[in-house]
Amino acid sequence: MKKLFAVTLGILTAIGGFVDIGDIVANAAVGARYRWALAWVVVVGIIGIVLFAEMAGRVAAVSGRAVFDLIRERLGPRFALANLIGSFFVNLLTLTAEIAGVALALELATDVNYLLWLPVCALAVWLVIWRVKFETLEDVFGLLGLAMMVIAVTVWRAGPDWGSIFHEASHPTLPPGEGLPTYFYYAIALFGAAMTPYEVFFFSSGAIEEHWTRSDLFVNRANVYIGFPLGGLLSLALMSAAALFLNPVGITVEHLGQVALPTTLVLGRTGLAVLLVGFFAATFGAALETALSSGYTVAQYFGWQWGKFVRPLQAARFHTVVLAAVIVGAIIGLSSVDPIKVTEYSLIFSAVALPLTYFPILVVANDVGYMGDKVNSRLTNALGTVYLVIVVVAAAAAIPLMFATKAGA
Amino acid sequence: MMAAARVMDAALELLDRQLIDCDDRLAGNVDDVEIVIPDRWPDGASGELPVVTALLSGPGVLAERFGGSLGRGWSALHRRLHPDGALISIPIGQVRDIGSAIRLGLRSDQLASNRMEVWFRDHVVGKIPGAGHAAE
Amino acid sequence: MRLSELLDLDVVDENGTRAGHVHDVRLVQDGPVGAGFDAALRVQGLVIGRGAVGIRLGYGRTLNRGPWLIRVLLSARHDSKYVPWGRVRSIDEDGIVIAGSAADLEPPPVLPARGAPS
Amino acid sequence: MAVAFAAIGCAVGCVGSSQGEADYQHKAVATTEHVRSSVRTVELAVQTAAEGDDYGPYLSRVISQAEDDASSAANAFDTIQPPGETSDEVRDQVDELTQQALDVLSKARIAIRRGDVGGLVQLSSDLTAAGDQLEQFGESEHV
């Protein structure tokens, strides 16, 4: 019974934990611009993150080694250092976007400018990491993140013609006046939103924080196979709400406030209140995950003690990196950069950095020396190889497309 | 019963692996491996094999492995910070198990690679209230 | 000497024919595990070859049967050779000289698959 | 660091100097579509307000952000040098349309800040008209 509870909780937190500022912005922006013509990317992204996170979770549970630890073992210290610098930069960009996202959610609820909220949010993120137990923060923010479900309720209450949505999604066509490069640019942003490297750093390190062993592989599978796809449904709901309400009148999404308009129209002030709680929890949870991930990656590369399972004094270097990342993230956020633009760039750079983490995990998940009889099945390897190609193509195309389309302008 | 001899490849199974101390603390990585070739080799020591005497761990060791200008700069910086040149050498006799991580029979605070940890503990993290308490 | 100094050194045979470079150093441990490894870990020979990426990832040494595509792309297995320590004649910064001809080197014996550590 | 981001942002996003009539035309359409997006956003916000619930500061935020967006899009367009005399006509048209829109957006912002929901709802038809005109411009000039 207790085990069942743990699994349920894990699934719920996976749903709530999947969606972050990147998903919110990218799905709403794409829905408003392309309706359902990019819905297939969400499906491709979800299958990818399921595959990737399941391997990373299994490797962590069986070998007791988290992702970046293995990256250095398999790629050697030089290449792994280049990888670390790249991943750390992308992670910092994402952390900045998430902290700004928390501040933007509070701005909508209070009419106080987000720049005033930003330092408060950064401090709160750090305090929670400093003082709150790993399991507690995962449960609290995961469960609160479920408030985002109100987006799905919005779409359902709007009573759309499901048949024609399905038709549009399965027969994607370019809207008039739109070019193919921009379409693929947004495809990569959406893919980056679903398959973000920090999710895997966090998931695999989290497995070790929670002391997973071989007997927890069931929990791993339940979280990944049920939690992430349901989280993906939330992404599709965000896209659909924008497609139904913002696209017909020609609104392009530039602010978090616009993402909330459909829910406010359909469900009134209660809907808005629940959604703002969802925005807050999803971005705050992701800010915690990215802040911790910056510490995880650096500490795992050098072999330092890391994690919240020991007291901060026993993982001094790890906590120093986390603190520094939060401070730098807050400073970048406080400079006059547009937080929504930071989010979009973080998604593109996530796609660029993805192969660097995906490839080593795919290799180690096949290594009998680490995994014993828990190596990848043939099916996982077949899918894993297909995704290796997808991930590499997306990474190679991301930057050229960014310049060719002036970042989707 | 005599265990069968175990064969392993050093770069694959030792290099860059996580070290874990006797209190289950993470204690750095294997940054290099010390191999001692018999004195009179190759002429007078035909039957004797070289022996692995120690695992090496610490930023100075890692820097030397990097080579190139990055490695040289890093290791020069390291020598300035630690002029005693102490590199951390873990005698092979202190190794308890070689698996996905390498378990040691000693405590991490006996290792020189731990000095930076101590510095950050004393000067940064230790100054923040609540550092010594477990999270709630 | 350090392991990292051996890795990637060029290997030539007595005739001066290039045989590849050092991928790894094969160790044998004949003492019991648990009571410490005192003097029990010895160098048995060198694994040499040409490509370096796949070998570092564990391909070609039975540890990894990995996805077919990666295995084929990296195909480390085919050109890996094993030099028993007894054939090593000299080691310096410029490289390693081995006795006899490179042509008669055999592929490395496959490492036994072990279960995952508990 | 921030400078670096700003540089990336500018390298890929800034409206540069116009090259040729077609390019200018294209930017004119993009500007009106941008402003239209803001007008429609406020229209939806007003529609929500009309239902009478108290949304706290939310609607006021949405409206003032939309106004800011619209005015920065209009300003950015104004800084572009029209390449020839035929472009002057396009420029005048865009100016007139965006100015009209900005007027209504300001009125909406003033009303919501005062808590004057009645006044806000009265702007509804002006907003629709401004949005429609911007939309028509976009359709007529699209090449």
XYZ file of C-alpha atoms in Angstrom, chain A residues 32-258:
227
model
C -1.359 30.549 -31.664
C 0.789 30.597 -34.793
C 0.469 27.119 -36.303
C -2.661 25.730 -34.622
C -2.094 21.955 -34.513
C 0.357 21.740 -37.394
C 3.222 21.044 -34.954
C 1.346 18.748 -32.560
C 3.341 15.816 -33.954
C 6.515 17.317 -32.523
C 5.065 17.123 -29.018
C 4.378 13.418 -29.577
C 7.902 12.844 -30.930
C 9.331 14.800 -27.985
C 7.341 12.867 -25.397
C 8.388 9.474 -26.742
C 11.967 10.779 -26.745
C 11.947 12.004 -23.159
C 10.280 8.772 -22.014
C 12.996 6.721 -23.685
C 15.800 8.970 -22.435
C 14.569 9.353 -18.848
C 13.798 5.645 -18.516
C 17.365 4.748 -19.544
C 18.883 7.397 -17.268
C 16.694 6.329 -14.325
C 17.488 2.654 -14.882
C 21.225 3.306 -15.154
C 21.109 5.370 -11.947
C 19.086 2.767 -10.041
C 21.223 -0.207 -11.133
C 24.721 1.295 -11.121
C 24.244 4.021 -8.525
C 25.870 6.474 -10.948
C 24.217 9.659 -12.187
C 24.406 11.033 -15.716
C 27.376 13.360 -15.581
C 29.474 10.888 -13.662
C 29.056 8.492 -16.593
C 29.612 11.153 -19.230
C 33.117 11.701 -17.918
C 33.816 7.980 -17.601
C 32.714 7.283 -21.131
C 33.833 10.374 -23.023
C 37.035 11.101 -21.113
C 37.850 14.264 -19.160
C 38.544 16.583 -22.118
C 35.411 15.995 -24.114
C 33.356 15.759 -20.940
C 34.673 19.176 -19.848
C 33.544 20.740 -23.120
C 30.240 18.971 -22.584
C 30.057 20.267 -19.012
C 30.661 23.863 -20.083
C 27.989 23.635 -22.784
C 25.447 21.910 -20.554
C 26.113 24.294 -17.697
C 25.554 27.316 -19.946
C 22.261 25.946 -21.286
C 21.208 25.052 -17.776
C 21.998 28.549 -16.539
C 19.940 30.031 -19.352
C 17.042 27.746 -18.419
C 17.422 28.603 -14.725
C 17.257 32.304 -15.626
C 14.100 31.698 -17.645
C 12.460 29.706 -14.844
C 13.224 32.275 -12.123
C 11.888 34.993 -14.421
C 8.860 32.759 -15.048
C 8.079 32.615 -11.326
C 8.398 36.404 -11.188
C 6.121 36.822 -14.232
C 3.466 34.587 -12.647
C 3.593 36.708 -9.488
C 3.433 39.886 -11.565
C 0.151 38.727 -13.097
C -1.269 38.023 -9.643
C -0.104 41.213 -7.951
C 0.473 44.002 -10.509
C 3.994 44.442 -9.102
C 6.635 44.531 -11.847
C 8.416 41.188 -12.314
C 11.833 42.815 -11.930
C 10.931 43.590 -8.321
C 9.813 40.006 -7.768
C 12.864 38.463 -9.370
C 15.358 38.819 -6.488
C 12.685 37.606 -4.058
C 12.034 34.552 -6.224
C 15.738 33.779 -6.560
C 16.161 33.980 -2.798
C 13.122 31.745 -2.270
C 14.473 29.166 -4.721
C 17.788 29.052 -2.931
C 16.176 28.901 0.547
C 14.002 25.963 -0.460
C 17.054 24.110 -1.779
C 18.963 24.962 1.371
C 16.316 23.948 3.877
C 13.735 21.588 2.391
C 14.119 17.834 2.012
C 14.416 16.511 -1.536
C 11.299 14.334 -1.350
C 9.245 17.183 0.114
C 10.144 19.689 -2.565
C 9.471 17.176 -5.302
C 6.066 16.245 -3.890
C 4.924 19.779 -3.074
C 5.832 21.400 -6.382
C 4.855 18.372 -8.437
C 1.396 18.250 -6.873
C 0.869 22.020 -7.064
C 1.954 21.852 -10.698
C -1.108 19.676 -11.341
C -3.076 22.944 -11.134
C -1.979 23.345 -14.761
C -4.626 20.701 -15.521
C -7.054 23.616 -15.611
C -5.748 24.252 -19.133
C -7.036 20.831 -20.158
C -10.383 21.642 -18.531
C -10.469 24.889 -20.515
C -10.058 23.050 -23.803
C -12.597 20.414 -22.866
C -15.171 23.008 -21.734
C -14.673 24.974 -24.922
C -16.141 21.917 -26.660
C -13.980 21.917 -29.778
C -14.578 19.696 -32.795
C -12.198 16.889 -31.841
C -12.445 15.287 -35.257
C -11.187 18.353 -37.061
C -8.425 18.913 -34.473
C -7.250 15.384 -35.045
C -7.391 15.955 -38.784
C -5.328 19.153 -38.559
C -2.791 17.473 -36.298
C -2.410 14.441 -38.528
C -2.350 16.422 -41.798
C -0.076 19.331 -40.920
C -0.203 22.209 -43.409
C 1.615 25.543 -43.332
C -0.556 28.557 -42.551
C -0.668 31.022 -45.479
C 2.383 33.283 -45.671
C 4.526 31.043 -43.436
C 7.813 29.581 -44.633
C 9.157 26.094 -44.067
C 12.363 27.188 -42.228
C 10.358 29.030 -39.573
C 8.078 26.033 -39.226
C 11.077 23.798 -38.511
C 12.616 26.383 -36.228
C 9.537 26.190 -34.039
C 9.562 22.403 -34.356
C 13.043 22.372 -32.818
C 12.022 24.780 -30.051
C 9.091 22.520 -29.204
C 11.310 19.446 -29.294
C 13.783 21.225 -27.001
C 10.938 22.029 -24.617
C 9.971 18.358 -24.318
C 13.496 16.894 -24.253
C 15.471 19.243 -22.033
C 18.842 17.946 -20.753
C 18.273 19.269 -17.232
C 15.228 17.011 -16.886
C 17.519 14.019 -17.244
C 20.294 15.385 -14.998
C 17.635 15.973 -12.401
C 15.792 12.697 -12.902
C 18.897 10.520 -12.668
C 20.418 12.460 -9.757
C 17.001 12.420 -8.087
C 16.959 8.634 -8.330
C 20.162 8.600 -6.296
C 18.868 11.262 -3.883
C 15.952 8.923 -3.220
C 18.263 5.897 -2.892
C 16.738 3.917 -5.725
C 17.993 0.382 -6.277
C 17.127 -2.417 -8.665
C 13.886 -2.970 -6.762
C 12.772 0.549 -7.667
C 12.895 -0.054 -11.413
C 9.135 -0.484 -11.278
C 8.759 3.011 -9.820
C 11.070 4.319 -12.550
C 8.939 2.805 -15.278
C 5.647 3.932 -13.758
C 6.881 7.525 -13.394
C 8.244 7.648 -16.885
C 5.620 5.710 -18.843
C 2.586 7.297 -17.152
C 3.800 10.605 -15.733
C 5.615 12.061 -18.733
C 2.953 11.246 -21.352
C 0.301 12.814 -19.115
C 2.619 15.816 -18.793
C 2.745 15.797 -22.594
C -1.059 16.001 -22.666
C -0.732 19.244 -20.718
C 1.583 20.534 -23.448
C -1.000 19.641 -26.077
C -3.705 21.336 -24.002
C -1.642 24.543 -23.880
C -1.231 24.355 -27.636
C -4.942 23.672 -28.177
C -6.132 26.505 -25.946
C -3.971 28.938 -27.916
C -5.095 27.436 -31.229
C -8.770 27.710 -30.286
C -8.808 31.199 -28.770
C -5.745 33.174 -29.828
C -5.086 31.948 -33.373
C -8.474 32.914 -34.903
C -8.053 36.588 -33.911
C -4.376 36.776 -34.878
C -2.777 37.047 -31.443
C 0.901 36.118 -31.248
C 2.042 35.065 -27.779
C 4.583 37.417 -26.243
C 3.570 37.414 -22.598
C 2.567 34.879 -19.998
C -0.640 36.884 -19.504
C -1.811 36.002 -23.010
